[in-house]
Amino acid sequence: MASGTTTWRAATEAALYGPNGFYRRPEGPAGHFRTSVHASALYAGAVAELLRRVDEALGHPAELAFTDVGAGRGELLAGVLGRTPPELAARLRPYAVERAERPPGLDGRITWLSDVPDGVEGLLFANEWLDNVPLDVAETDAEGLARQVLVQEDGEELLGGPVAGEDAAWLASWWPLDGAPPGSRAEIGRPRDAAWARAVGSLRAGLAVAVDYAHDRADRPPFGTLTGFRDGREVRPVPDGSCDITAHVALDACAGRGSSLLTQRAALRALGVDGSRPPLALASSDPAAYVRALGAAGEAAELTAPGGLGGFRWLVQPVGDACAGLVGPGGGHLAEEG
């Protein structure tokens, strides 16, 4: 291997989470791209409603955990805490799981961790976390053989040896490249499967939810999705710490027993986020309320737009029987939107 050349997984780990990594910058993710959390307070409201449902399903335990994995600078946690009634807030243990340092001024009730807390019961929520779990990339050569893609710090790529072992087995099961034309690519999601299993395994009982851009085995993108983001724009992925490096998630491969997969549009509607316009009669009876309701409807429409944020996928996985079916249809590995 040439000097300075490494696997995409190793390069991404250093570029995002190393001492000078992208996610350790003071501005945080919000300085470069807009997630559902930043788009509207309605998103935190929906998560707060889900937390309430989990609490009820678990019988209002003396201590209820809310674990935000990939917490950024704690924006979602702050929003959920602001919408939690006092009785539940008194029993709530909020955890932020993030590799960056704790930001100044964060609510003192929030425990800041670098890994998920073990043995808790409650809601674990991972919004756009798995797409930043580093992984390796495979590409078919001129003979159709899947080979590992290597990368230099400037983003230049070259093909390494054949994909083998557990990575080859994962490709065969979830993203087959057999018979694919030369230049076809796949992102090997095995580290994400393991990361999600570890996160779900931290719960003693409750519900785990992962939200991300995703694809299914039947429609994997032929050239993969690895890309970069900086200052709100998509850029070439260069693993030097200057940009985010992300790839869509094979959530169907991550899904464990009893999981459901549904669109964000379906999930948020099930949690009470509705993009319908308020009745015009309200404009006459209470103009200020009409303007507020119209603004909320616009925000809800953005969160649930099928071609935008509403196209995100939610992987909903109960731990124990109590929390099955809390978001839309349950029990299957693919719950279609109604």
CSV table of N, CA and C in Angstrom, one decimal, residues 138-148 159-164 168 171 177-184:
chain,number,residue,atom,x,y,z
A,138,ALA,N,-16.4,-1.0,-1.6
A,138,ALA,CA,-15.9,-2.0,-2.6
A,138,ALA,C,-16.3,-1.6,-4.0
A,139,GLU,N,-15.5,-2.0,-5.0
A,139,GLU,CA,-15.7,-1.6,-6.4
A,139,GLU,C,-15.3,-2.8,-7.3
A,140,THR,N,-16.1,-3.1,-8.3
A,140,THR,CA,-15.7,-4.2,-9.2
A,140,THR,C,-14.7,-3.7,-10.2
A,141,ASP,N,-13.7,-4.6,-10.4
A,141,ASP,CA,-12.7,-4.3,-11.4
A,141,ASP,C,-13.1,-4.8,-12.8
A,142,ALA,N,-12.1,-4.7,-13.7
A,142,ALA,CA,-12.4,-5.1,-15.1
A,142,ALA,C,-12.9,-6.5,-15.3
A,143,GLU,N,-12.5,-7.4,-14.4
A,143,GLU,CA,-13.0,-8.8,-14.4
A,143,GLU,C,-14.2,-9.0,-13.6
A,144,GLY,N,-14.8,-8.0,-13.0
A,144,GLY,CA,-16.0,-8.1,-12.2
A,144,GLY,C,-15.7,-8.6,-10.8
A,145,LEU,N,-14.5,-8.5,-10.3
A,145,LEU,CA,-14.1,-8.9,-9.0
A,145,LEU,C,-14.3,-7.7,-8.0
A,146,ALA,N,-15.0,-8.0,-6.9
A,146,ALA,CA,-15.1,-6.9,-5.9
A,146,ALA,C,-13.8,-6.7,-5.1
A,147,ARG,N,-13.3,-5.5,-5.2
A,147,ARG,CA,-12.0,-5.2,-4.6
A,147,ARG,C,-12.2,-4.0,-3.7
A,148,GLN,N,-11.4,-3.9,-2.6
A,148,GLN,CA,-11.5,-2.8,-1.7
A,148,GLN,C,-11.0,-1.5,-2.3
A,159,LEU,N,-7.7,0.9,-6.4
A,159,LEU,CA,-8.2,-0.3,-5.9
A,159,LEU,C,-7.2,-1.2,-5.2
A,160,GLY,N,-7.6,-1.8,-4.1
A,160,GLY,CA,-6.8,-2.6,-3.3
A,160,GLY,C,-7.1,-4.1,-3.6
A,161,GLY,N,-6.9,-5.0,-2.6
A,161,GLY,CA,-7.1,-6.4,-2.8
A,161,GLY,C,-8.6,-6.8,-2.8
A,162,PRO,N,-8.8,-8.0,-3.2
A,162,PRO,CA,-10.2,-8.5,-3.2
A,162,PRO,C,-10.9,-8.4,-1.8
A,163,VAL,N,-12.2,-8.1,-1.8
A,163,VAL,CA,-12.9,-8.1,-0.5
A,163,VAL,C,-13.0,-9.6,-0.1
A,164,ALA,N,-12.8,-9.8,1.2
A,164,ALA,CA,-12.7,-11.2,1.7
A,164,ALA,C,-13.4,-11.3,3.1
A,168,ALA,N,-16.9,-9.8,2.7
A,168,ALA,CA,-17.4,-10.5,1.5
A,168,ALA,C,-18.8,-11.2,1.8
A,171,LEU,N,-21.5,-8.5,1.8
A,171,LEU,CA,-21.8,-8.1,0.5
A,171,LEU,C,-22.7,-9.1,-0.2
A,177,LEU,N,-22.5,-7.9,-5.6
A,177,LEU,CA,-21.8,-7.3,-6.7
A,177,LEU,C,-21.6,-8.4,-7.8
A,178,ASP,N,-21.9,-9.6,-7.6
A,178,ASP,CA,-21.7,-10.7,-8.6
A,178,ASP,C,-22.5,-10.3,-9.9
A,179,GLY,N,-21.7,-10.3,-11.0
A,179,GLY,CA,-22.4,-10.0,-12.2
A,179,GLY,C,-22.5,-8.5,-12.5
A,180,ALA,N,-22.1,-7.6,-11.6
A,180,ALA,CA,-22.3,-6.2,-11.8
A,180,ALA,C,-21.2,-5.7,-12.7
A,181,PRO,N,-21.5,-4.7,-13.5
A,181,PRO,CA,-20.4,-4.2,-14.5
A,181,PRO,C,-19.3,-3.6,-13.8
A,182,PRO,N,-18.1,-3.5,-14.4
A,182,PRO,CA,-16.9,-2.9,-13.8
A,182,PRO,C,-17.3,-1.5,-13.4
A,183,GLY,N,-16.7,-1.1,-12.2
A,183,GLY,CA,-17.0,0.3,-11.7
A,183,GLY,C,-18.2,0.3,-10.8
A,184,SER,N,-18.9,-0.8,-10.7
A,184,SER,CA,-20.0,-0.8,-9.7
A,184,SER,C,-19.5,-0.7,-8.3
